[in-house]
Structure formats: C-alpha cells, structure tokens
C-alpha cells in the first residue's frame, strides 16, 4: 500500500472530503472502482496511442492491461487514457506535421488530470517523441513501454526489412528487375506481425532512445512486439512506476545533459534514424537542456557503427535482440558512456549493462572490430546551409561523401515526380538532385521525401546512388547519399531557394562542408529577385495555421516556439 505520509497530487482531487471530492470520486466509481482505491495511493495514468489507424501501435491496448496488472500489484490505481495516434504510413501530408499537436495533447492531458505518474505507450515514429516532449513539460514520474519491433519480414527464403526493402525493391521495379505482381506479393511478407518497423528506422531508434535514457526497462528497444516477455516487461513497468511516484523520482532526473550524451552516442553506434536528431533537439528544448545540432556530430565523432542492422547493415531488430540487445551493445561501447547515469529501473546504466553479453558478434561489433568505422550523424555547414544540414554517412556511398556536381533543381515534390523519369531530363550520375519546398513550413510538416528515387534512365544504366539534397527529412529506414534538413528551408528564404539548375555544388563530408559555388554578388541579386514558391499565405485555420506561424526550423527541433520549456504539473484552480 502507498506511503500515506506524502500527499500526492491526485489527493488534491480524490482526497477531498467536500463536494469537490464527491464529484471527483463519484463519477469514477461508475467504472466499478471500490471506495478504498481513493485512499491516497499513487494514481498512474497510462497514456495510450493505440489505434487501428496506427497499425504499429494496434496491440497497445493489450499491453496496457499488463501495465495495469503491475500498477495494481504495487498498490497503485491505473487509469488509461488515449492520445492522438500518428500512423506514419497512413497520415497526409505527413505524420510529422502532427507530432507537436500530440505533444500538446499529452502535456495538457497529464497536467489537467489527477495523476501522479504516467506510463507512455507508443511506438510508431512520431508517437513516442510527441508523448515524451509533452511529458517533459509536465515533469511527473514517467516511464515508457514501446510497441516493440515486428518479427523479421520474410519473402522467398530471405529476410526483408520494413521500409529499407520497399525503397530497394521499388527501384528494382522501376529498373525492370522485378515485376509489379512480385512487388505486391512482398507486402504481406514484410509486415507479418504486429509491432513497429523492424529495421533501425525512426521507431526502433526512438525505442532505443527511451531505453538508453533509462526511461524504459532493459530490452525495450529490441524485444519483438509479439514476444511474451514484452508483456512481462509492461507488467514490471507498472510495478516500477508506482515506486517512482513514491520516491518522487521525476522525469527530469533522467533527462540530464549526461543522459543526452549517452543517448546520442548509443544512437550513433546503432546507425539510428536522422529523425532522432530533430526529436532530441525538441526534447532538450522542453527539458531546458543545452543541446545543439553540432553536438550530434561532436559526440558521435569517435563512435563507430556497432549494430549491423538495416539500413546501415544487414540484420533486423529481432536479430539484434537475440544477439544481446541494447545492453550488449552499450557494454561494447561502455568506455564512451556515462555509466553512473540513473535509470528508472533503479540501477545505474553501468550496473544494468554489467552482466550483458554479446552472443552474435556478426550482429553487434565492438570498438576494436566495428561493423563500420563511419557512423553517427554528420552536421554540415556552408553557404548553402547556414543553420546546418545533416547526413548519415553509414547509409551513404563512400565514393560520394566528397562530391562536386551540377545541380538539378526541383521546386516541389510534385515537380520532381512529374519530371524525374522524362527521357530528356538533363542529368547524369554526377548530377546533384536538389529538392526544396519540403521543410517544416513549406510542405507543411517536412515529409520523408529526401531520399528521392533516382532517374529511371540512370537506373537503366546501373546507377545505384547519387548525391541528393533537400530541406526534407527521410525515413529512418532509407539509405543513400542524402543531405537532409537543410536550414533555413527554402520556403522561409534559406539559400536553398537560390539554387538554379546547372549551379555547381560541393559536398565535402569529411570536412563537414556544403557549398553552393556561386559568387556572393550573384547570390545577392538572386535574393533580391526571390519570391516564395507558394502563391498563398499557407494554412489559415486551426492547428495548421498555428503550426505555420510558430514552428521552428529543423536545427532547433521543429517544436513550436511557445512550447519550449516546461509549465510543470501544478494547476491551482478547481473545476467546480
Ligand atoms: Fe510505424 Fe514504421 S511505420 S514504425
């Protein structure tokens, strides 16, 4: 039973012996709750992004039942509530547009309700980041249970990876190496169990973020969604969150600068998604932790790729789990981590990974025998990206990491789609494909279109990669020599807006340079003549209008400017 000495936040509602207390309790009793559950015990909110429109999270109602078991067992009162679900593969124009709306909803739902701690259930790409951002601005005791990855995809005797093989196979279809009917036959084999993409895409990357922050129990990132041990982990999380409330151990205890450094290093060793950069910058803004885009490059510089997982490697998340999971990977790089970081599980990070073992060295390398010496996120600067741009070298072609070529510019993704396969397109393998109008304001929402398909006529000649630049994002499951998140974006007048087809562009990845090789005076003339691509003023109503006015650029995490920082958990006024 809960320690009654400390008055919990929920007692300000359920502990009142007056008319207000009657109102708070009576309506809850309509759900069959007995009198004595309002005795001052910890009330645990279970924030659930379950939805049949987010198939990656469709099993989270069942997972919530296991969390509840643990909460009851530890003497708490579990109360599940929904939050907007963001299905990456279903939402238009892009799920990212709504990450901040989810974060607002989660923040206000936690703050407005009489709960003392919260367990976040999410998985699909934008759900966990949005939930964690919202929770960080309230700062109650908080833990995470992720959806867990799908089982490995299977097709004709080989493993296939979510997303990564979609990009690969769709290029095979365009190049005539695969028939359309074969392509459709892959669909069911790729997504053959519940759970998130089983490559090191954005969902797996952020589940690993949750685990390396210590906000989720060990193996949260890798245990397959359908493994019974994930249900047991949810049960144990329910027990543990009650203890965190009793100890008043809040989220801010784990969201420290040292923990961010651990997370960024682990993410580099995993070959994690470029999307994580945006989410961590936004989260740091909520938690008021100093963190810049350049920190990702600096902290990842001495970290090689240790996880041999698609899209940077060969294997899939199920394989990573059987090889020892994140604890084994973190042990392999322990000299680079702050081992005294606390975790919600109760032990320090160092204690958790102390007994970890790698069972399959082919899947998890170590610092002496990494999967690839090149890893992490490269942060590029230059006259084309004054606010910065990023690329993921482990997913790029080594021969293109230093490249100079002529720009072929597309003003919108529709422009790109209408022209890329035309036979008379002025393009060769050395060209640099430039796409703009796809930033947080311009699209809006910064879609995952930065890994543009290659021109069909070059595919026919066997070209398999080209340098591509944009103000867009790309799926964490994607690969190629792709420069993303160019800031400021073209729509707000960034230099990307000034590029013309035929201009020379220089990428010097090892020197972190991205330059438009055009005279300054010429650029000034182009700027004076520049007009926005959009003819209207963008969205005029509702959340979209709010977002267009307040969204920050990618180098600051794309949060809304007025959401940075915290509001805390105190609400002074009663409802009646
Ligand atoms: Fe939901 Fe990949 S589409 S995790």
XYZ file of C-alpha atoms and ligand atoms in Angstrom:
580
model
C 0.000 0.000 0.000
C 1.127 3.509 -0.712
C 3.032 5.611 1.762
C 0.326 7.892 3.129
C 2.749 10.408 4.640
C 3.369 12.350 1.444
C 0.270 13.905 -0.028
C 0.198 13.074 -3.684
C -1.030 15.284 -6.492
C -4.064 13.040 -7.014
C -5.120 13.580 -3.395
C -5.883 17.196 -4.258
C -8.852 15.737 -6.153
C -9.652 12.299 -4.690
C -8.669 13.099 -1.110
C -11.069 15.982 -0.593
C -13.944 15.383 1.807
C -16.204 18.059 0.382
C -18.463 18.500 -2.624
C -15.484 18.700 -4.991
C -14.128 15.388 -3.682
C -17.581 13.837 -4.129
C -17.589 14.945 -7.759
C -14.072 13.683 -8.481
C -14.730 10.259 -6.896
C -18.371 9.574 -7.627
C -18.148 9.611 -11.397
C -15.026 7.429 -11.285
C -16.973 4.873 -9.262
C -19.223 4.446 -12.288
C -16.383 2.280 -13.635
C -16.732 -0.179 -10.755
C -13.909 1.178 -8.619
C -14.351 0.453 -4.886
C -14.172 3.186 -2.225
C -10.765 2.242 -0.916
C -8.851 2.870 -4.146
C -9.205 6.571 -3.375
C -7.184 6.221 -0.196
C -4.200 8.279 -1.263
C -2.449 5.610 -3.309
C -0.482 6.637 -6.442
C -2.686 7.194 -9.475
C -0.885 6.130 -12.637
C -2.011 7.450 -15.995
C -1.384 5.129 -18.930
C -1.145 7.358 -21.970
C -2.041 5.139 -24.905
C -1.571 5.898 -28.597
C -3.414 2.714 -29.561
C -5.226 2.992 -32.888
C -6.201 0.741 -35.759
C -5.028 3.587 -37.977
C -1.571 3.210 -36.471
C -1.008 -0.499 -37.087
C 2.390 -0.375 -35.367
C 0.578 0.567 -32.115
C -2.565 -1.551 -32.612
C -1.659 -4.007 -29.827
C -1.043 -1.360 -27.167
C -4.449 -1.819 -25.539
C -3.374 -5.322 -24.657
C -0.011 -4.038 -23.425
C -1.864 -1.503 -21.245
C -3.609 -4.374 -19.435
C -0.214 -5.748 -18.415
C 0.904 -2.341 -17.162
C -2.288 -2.190 -15.089
C -1.536 -5.587 -13.516
C 1.773 -4.248 -12.268
C 0.276 -0.979 -11.016
C -2.461 -2.784 -9.050
C 0.041 -5.249 -7.666
C 2.264 -2.442 -6.375
C -0.644 -0.672 -4.696
C -1.424 1.973 -7.300
C -4.535 2.873 -9.252
C -4.048 2.591 -13.053
C -6.164 4.786 -15.322
C -5.693 4.518 -19.083
C -6.332 7.474 -21.362
C -5.978 7.955 -25.122
C -3.740 10.344 -27.008
C -3.738 11.231 -30.670
C -2.173 8.427 -32.661
C 0.129 9.226 -35.554
C 0.252 6.430 -38.105
C 3.360 7.067 -40.163
C 2.145 5.138 -43.167
C -1.402 6.497 -43.138
C -1.393 10.231 -42.442
C -1.304 13.027 -45.003
C 0.541 15.224 -45.726
C 2.935 13.700 -43.160
C 2.660 12.404 -39.583
C 5.435 14.787 -38.540
C 3.080 17.732 -39.004
C 1.098 16.438 -36.008
C 3.932 15.487 -33.636
C 3.617 18.815 -31.855
C -0.169 18.508 -31.658
C 0.260 15.141 -29.930
C 2.838 16.706 -27.606
C 0.392 19.484 -26.706
C -2.385 16.993 -26.075
C -0.212 14.778 -23.893
C 1.114 17.739 -21.893
C -2.336 19.117 -21.181
C -3.888 15.681 -20.534
C -1.267 14.834 -17.938
C -1.422 18.245 -16.300
C -5.200 18.538 -16.222
C -5.907 15.123 -14.716
C -5.408 13.874 -11.129
C -2.495 11.562 -11.860
C 0.813 11.175 -10.049
C 2.853 9.323 -12.621
C 2.494 8.239 -16.217
C 3.427 5.335 -18.459
C 3.661 6.275 -22.134
C 2.656 3.600 -24.648
C 3.845 4.448 -28.129
C 5.940 3.085 -30.914
C 5.255 4.333 -34.418
C 7.735 7.009 -35.430
C 6.252 10.246 -34.093
C 4.214 8.849 -31.199
C 6.936 8.306 -28.604
C 8.756 11.602 -29.365
C 5.490 13.575 -29.142
C 4.491 11.836 -25.916
C 7.885 12.325 -24.306
C 8.026 16.005 -25.269
C 4.628 16.592 -23.686
C 5.530 14.623 -20.559
C 8.822 16.526 -20.219
C 6.956 19.822 -19.990
C 4.917 18.494 -17.032
C 7.712 16.531 -15.324
C 5.902 13.828 -13.364
C 7.484 10.400 -12.792
C 7.358 8.858 -16.277
C 8.220 5.560 -17.933
C 7.864 4.232 -21.465
C 6.829 0.890 -22.920
C 7.363 0.798 -26.666
C 5.360 -1.232 -29.153
C 8.367 -3.383 -29.967
C 9.549 -4.345 -33.437
C 7.724 -6.679 -35.815
C 9.159 -10.123 -36.460
C 11.629 -10.224 -39.330
C 9.989 -9.899 -42.731
C 10.206 -12.997 -44.926
C 9.966 -13.408 -48.672
C 11.059 -16.368 -50.757
C 13.533 -17.690 -48.278
C 15.170 -14.449 -47.245
C 14.683 -11.793 -44.601
C 13.284 -8.468 -45.718
C 13.284 -5.258 -43.738
C 10.488 -2.717 -43.226
C 10.933 0.283 -45.431
C 14.523 -0.478 -46.406
C 13.431 -3.221 -48.798
C 10.496 -1.126 -50.013
C 12.951 1.505 -51.259
C 15.218 -1.163 -52.729
C 12.504 -3.220 -54.403
C 10.603 -0.237 -55.787
C 13.813 0.785 -57.563
C 14.064 -2.796 -58.885
C 10.545 -2.448 -60.302
C 11.377 0.893 -61.927
C 14.544 -0.592 -63.395
C 12.629 -3.610 -64.725
C 14.389 -6.108 -62.450
C 11.166 -7.082 -60.637
C 7.573 -7.392 -61.812
C 4.738 -5.395 -60.247
C 2.962 -8.603 -59.177
C 6.070 -9.839 -57.368
C 6.352 -6.439 -55.700
C 2.780 -6.652 -54.368
C 3.406 -10.189 -53.148
C 6.069 -8.833 -50.790
C 3.543 -6.694 -48.861
C 2.176 -9.372 -46.531
C 5.571 -10.982 -46.040
C 7.142 -7.737 -44.945
C 4.599 -6.835 -42.264
C 3.723 -10.250 -40.832
C 3.264 -9.457 -37.156
C 2.189 -6.554 -35.037
C 4.838 -4.062 -33.985
C 6.972 -1.303 -35.429
C 9.290 -1.370 -38.443
C 11.930 -3.985 -37.673
C 14.800 -2.088 -39.275
C 16.736 0.621 -37.427
C 14.150 3.141 -38.596
C 12.766 6.014 -36.593
C 10.606 3.848 -34.317
C 13.407 1.448 -33.404
C 15.763 4.385 -32.967
C 13.461 6.164 -30.547
C 12.649 2.966 -28.642
C 16.431 2.720 -28.194
C 16.478 6.365 -27.086
C 13.884 5.506 -24.410
C 15.977 2.576 -23.227
C 19.287 4.435 -23.234
C 17.756 7.344 -21.303
C 16.817 4.696 -18.735
C 13.135 5.568 -19.094
C 12.223 2.091 -20.311
C 13.270 -1.253 -18.849
C 16.187 -3.155 -20.429
C 15.426 -4.763 -23.810
C 12.549 -2.353 -24.515
C 14.037 -1.469 -27.901
C 14.593 -4.952 -29.239
C 12.136 -7.432 -27.697
C 9.773 -8.318 -30.552
C 6.270 -6.905 -30.162
C 4.786 -10.406 -30.015
C 7.296 -11.841 -27.538
C 5.577 -12.702 -24.230
C 8.483 -11.074 -22.438
C 7.266 -7.678 -23.690
C 4.040 -8.272 -21.779
C 6.073 -9.180 -18.711
C 8.132 -6.013 -19.228
C 4.914 -3.983 -19.305
C 3.845 -5.670 -16.061
C 7.165 -4.827 -14.401
C 6.930 -1.239 -15.684
C 3.567 -0.961 -13.921
C 5.181 -2.043 -10.678
C 8.130 0.235 -11.118
C 6.224 3.446 -11.923
C 4.421 3.183 -8.576
C 7.770 3.097 -6.837
C 8.987 6.121 -8.820
C 5.937 8.069 -7.648
C 6.533 7.042 -4.058
C 10.152 8.172 -4.390
C 9.083 11.397 -6.191
C 11.544 10.453 -8.916
C 10.553 12.696 -11.791
C 11.353 12.638 -15.499
C 13.852 15.491 -15.154
C 16.066 13.226 -13.037
C 16.759 11.192 -16.185
C 16.723 13.926 -18.859
C 20.148 15.326 -17.985
C 22.894 16.569 -20.278
C 24.940 13.437 -19.467
C 21.994 11.241 -20.418
C 21.556 13.109 -23.720
C 25.250 12.481 -24.413
C 24.792 8.763 -23.735
C 21.745 8.648 -25.971
C 23.465 10.415 -28.865
C 26.464 8.078 -28.660
C 24.352 4.933 -28.489
C 22.265 6.240 -31.380
C 25.444 6.716 -33.434
C 26.598 3.158 -32.727
C 23.179 1.879 -33.775
C 23.189 3.769 -37.095
C 19.946 5.370 -35.874
C 17.491 7.469 -37.808
C 18.184 11.040 -38.865
C 14.738 11.875 -37.473
C 16.023 11.298 -33.944
C 18.150 14.438 -34.299
C 15.036 16.587 -34.671
C 13.189 14.865 -31.835
C 16.086 15.070 -29.375
C 16.605 18.763 -30.115
C 12.914 19.355 -29.429
C 13.009 17.241 -26.267
C 16.088 19.080 -24.991
C 14.212 22.341 -25.547
C 11.342 21.059 -23.390
C 13.709 19.808 -20.693
C 15.801 23.002 -20.843
C 18.984 21.053 -21.537
C 21.538 22.914 -23.682
C 21.909 20.871 -26.869
C 22.780 21.978 -30.396
C 22.856 20.349 -33.800
C 26.658 20.384 -33.685
C 26.611 18.264 -30.512
C 25.416 15.308 -32.596
C 28.494 15.484 -34.779
C 30.913 16.147 -31.917
C 29.556 13.411 -29.649
C 29.315 10.825 -32.422
C 32.731 11.507 -33.962
C 34.605 8.774 -32.081
C 31.749 6.264 -32.219
C 31.908 3.581 -34.931
C 28.904 1.626 -36.166
C 28.424 -1.374 -33.875
C 24.944 -2.578 -34.861
C 24.822 -4.493 -38.133
C 21.179 -3.591 -38.710
C 19.424 -2.315 -41.843
C 19.537 0.244 -43.359
C 23.221 0.685 -42.402
C 23.851 -3.057 -42.052
C 22.410 -6.493 -42.877
C 20.307 -7.739 -39.995
C 16.990 -6.815 -38.352
C 15.767 -5.926 -34.864
C 14.834 -9.490 -33.947
C 18.443 -10.479 -34.669
C 19.705 -7.600 -32.527
C 17.617 -8.858 -29.626
C 18.883 -12.428 -29.877
C 22.436 -11.092 -30.127
C 22.104 -9.444 -26.712
C 20.007 -6.342 -27.334
C 20.878 -2.825 -26.339
C 22.574 -3.818 -23.058
C 25.139 -5.863 -25.014
C 25.689 -3.028 -27.492
C 26.103 -0.479 -24.696
C 28.537 -2.775 -22.929
C 30.621 -2.959 -26.097
C 30.979 0.838 -26.003
C 30.939 1.384 -22.239
C 34.165 3.385 -22.293
C 32.240 6.081 -24.205
C 29.268 6.286 -21.829
C 28.441 7.937 -18.513
C 27.931 4.712 -16.582
C 26.683 6.450 -13.440
C 23.534 7.654 -15.218
C 20.470 6.664 -13.164
C 17.675 4.651 -14.735
C 14.001 4.278 -13.888
C 14.659 0.582 -13.306
C 16.616 1.544 -10.186
C 20.168 0.592 -11.093
C 22.706 2.783 -12.830
C 23.355 2.267 -16.536
C 26.711 0.701 -15.665
C 25.052 -1.803 -13.331
C 22.457 -2.739 -15.948
C 24.997 -3.498 -18.638
C 27.482 -5.106 -16.251
C 26.301 -8.656 -16.942
C 25.330 -8.121 -20.579
C 26.879 -10.396 -23.210
C 27.039 -10.332 -26.965
C 26.004 -13.724 -28.336
C 26.372 -12.986 -32.062
C 29.422 -10.815 -32.900
C 28.296 -10.596 -36.518
C 25.298 -8.548 -35.344
C 26.918 -6.481 -32.583
C 30.502 -5.424 -33.159
C 32.811 -3.807 -30.636
C 35.162 -0.841 -30.640
C 38.074 -2.994 -31.875
C 36.031 -4.727 -34.573
C 33.174 -2.402 -35.549
C 30.711 -3.036 -38.336
C 31.815 0.219 -39.953
C 34.349 2.810 -38.822
C 31.989 5.516 -40.096
C 28.823 6.138 -38.148
C 26.787 8.801 -36.419
C 25.393 11.967 -37.902
C 27.497 14.410 -39.857
C 26.468 18.027 -39.407
C 27.312 20.101 -42.460
C 27.715 23.856 -42.695
C 28.409 26.253 -45.546
C 26.749 28.940 -47.591
C 24.005 26.508 -48.616
C 23.112 25.595 -45.033
C 23.861 28.468 -42.622
C 21.757 26.774 -39.932
C 23.218 23.364 -40.729
C 22.222 20.201 -42.552
C 22.761 16.560 -41.729
C 23.674 13.299 -43.381
C 24.070 9.725 -42.223
C 27.415 8.526 -43.595
C 26.872 4.874 -42.675
C 23.911 4.750 -45.097
C 25.750 6.651 -47.883
C 28.060 5.545 -50.707
C 31.690 6.120 -49.695
C 32.652 7.462 -53.140
C 30.028 10.215 -52.878
C 30.967 11.521 -49.453
C 33.197 14.013 -51.275
C 31.493 15.145 -54.441
C 31.185 18.121 -56.747
C 28.462 18.232 -59.356
C 25.865 20.272 -61.173
C 22.535 20.922 -59.508
C 19.274 19.692 -60.978
C 16.609 21.622 -59.073
C 13.014 20.651 -58.281
C 10.806 23.272 -56.620
C 8.311 20.826 -55.135
C 7.922 17.087 -54.767
C 5.191 17.243 -57.414
C 7.641 18.932 -59.782
C 10.115 16.159 -59.004
C 7.613 13.362 -59.652
C 6.447 14.882 -62.922
C 9.944 15.236 -64.405
C 12.308 12.692 -62.868
C 11.587 9.909 -65.341
C 11.332 12.008 -68.504
C 13.766 10.726 -71.166
C 15.160 14.160 -71.996
C 15.991 15.087 -68.383
C 19.402 16.780 -68.324
C 21.030 14.522 -65.749
C 23.962 12.168 -65.339
C 25.404 10.170 -62.464
C 27.449 13.149 -61.266
C 24.437 15.468 -61.040
C 23.208 16.647 -57.654
C 19.433 16.311 -57.222
C 18.115 19.306 -55.267
C 14.597 19.305 -53.835
C 13.061 22.249 -51.977
C 9.649 23.302 -50.692
C 9.649 20.335 -48.293
C 10.596 21.966 -44.991
C 8.543 22.349 -41.807
C 6.744 25.441 -43.168
C 6.867 24.807 -46.898
C 5.191 21.423 -47.217
C 3.993 21.784 -44.398
C 5.403 19.299 -41.916
C 8.704 18.284 -43.509
C 7.827 14.974 -45.186
C 10.116 11.990 -45.632
C 10.899 12.570 -49.290
C 14.601 13.457 -49.076
C 15.707 10.053 -50.405
C 14.414 10.908 -53.857
C 14.164 7.995 -56.319
C 16.853 8.084 -58.976
C 16.028 8.987 -62.606
C 14.858 5.934 -64.498
C 17.341 6.455 -67.313
C 20.219 6.309 -64.826
C 18.765 3.251 -63.106
C 18.716 1.594 -66.529
C 22.437 2.285 -66.769
C 23.073 0.661 -63.404
C 23.487 3.822 -61.322
C 22.561 2.956 -57.734
C 23.213 6.180 -55.809
C 23.516 9.920 -56.397
C 24.063 12.916 -54.166
C 20.682 14.342 -53.171
C 19.995 17.500 -51.129
C 16.790 18.863 -49.651
C 15.049 20.643 -46.800
C 13.016 17.456 -46.274
C 13.515 14.525 -43.916
C 13.881 10.891 -44.928
C 12.558 7.711 -43.413
C 14.888 6.171 -40.882
C 14.646 3.001 -42.934
C 16.055 4.715 -46.030
C 19.605 4.850 -47.345
C 21.733 6.660 -49.894
C 23.976 9.725 -50.076
C 21.347 12.114 -48.913
C 21.797 15.527 -47.293
C 18.720 16.425 -45.264
C 17.164 19.071 -43.003
C 18.875 21.983 -44.774
C 18.191 25.023 -42.596
C 16.767 27.513 -43.061
C 14.370 25.844 -45.513
C 13.701 27.368 -48.948
C 10.170 28.493 -48.069
C 11.440 30.950 -45.445
C 14.177 32.248 -47.745
C 17.101 29.954 -46.947
C 19.887 29.848 -49.561
C 18.454 26.598 -50.904
C 15.800 28.818 -52.520
C 18.506 30.499 -54.617
C 19.986 27.407 -56.277
C 19.472 27.100 -60.046
C 19.907 24.049 -62.220
C 23.450 24.000 -63.545
C 24.998 25.616 -60.436
C 27.963 23.731 -59.002
C 27.525 22.230 -55.554
C 30.313 20.915 -53.357
C 29.856 18.329 -50.632
C 32.950 17.636 -48.544
C 31.526 15.336 -45.903
C 34.767 14.642 -44.006
C 35.314 18.437 -43.751
C 31.571 18.913 -42.980
C 31.169 21.440 -45.828
C 28.196 22.040 -48.098
C 28.725 24.903 -50.533
C 26.912 26.451 -53.435
C 29.760 27.513 -55.730
C 28.191 30.738 -56.929
C 29.622 34.236 -56.427
C 28.235 36.172 -53.457
C 27.213 39.062 -55.684
C 25.218 36.768 -57.939
C 23.516 35.255 -54.900
C 22.604 38.741 -53.643
C 20.969 39.514 -56.976
C 19.036 36.278 -56.888
C 17.928 37.020 -53.331
C 16.631 40.439 -54.329
C 14.551 38.800 -57.065
C 13.408 35.803 -54.959
C 9.721 35.106 -54.403
C 8.201 32.328 -52.352
C 7.151 29.285 -54.354
C 3.718 29.236 -52.728
C 1.297 31.748 -54.109
C -0.923 31.717 -50.974
C -0.033 32.537 -47.381
C -0.252 28.942 -46.226
C -2.832 27.405 -43.872
C -5.346 29.894 -42.466
C -7.205 27.935 -39.791
C -6.802 25.633 -36.837
C -3.685 23.786 -35.805
C -2.097 24.054 -39.256
C -2.203 27.842 -39.147
C -0.787 27.804 -35.612
C 1.995 25.470 -36.689
C 2.894 27.507 -39.776
C 3.281 30.647 -37.660
C 5.249 29.124 -34.794
C 7.219 26.099 -35.971
C 10.983 26.272 -35.516
C 13.413 25.168 -38.187
C 14.971 21.692 -38.206
C 18.174 22.810 -36.469
C 16.016 23.669 -33.442
C 13.878 20.543 -33.447
C 10.753 21.771 -35.276
C 8.936 22.370 -31.988
C 6.507 25.249 -31.749
C 8.351 28.250 -30.350
C 5.925 28.758 -27.454
C 6.209 25.122 -26.323
C 9.885 25.165 -25.408
C 10.475 24.814 -21.690
C 8.126 23.500 -19.056
C 4.882 24.518 -17.402
C 5.108 21.996 -14.576
C 2.364 19.919 -13.023
C 0.594 22.396 -10.760
C -2.950 23.516 -11.550
C -4.255 25.844 -8.860
C -7.949 26.085 -9.674
C -10.735 23.557 -9.158
C -13.237 22.581 -11.823
C -16.445 23.470 -9.945
Fe 5.072 2.706 -37.801
Fe 7.432 2.241 -39.168
S 5.502 2.839 -39.944
S 7.016 2.168 -37.052
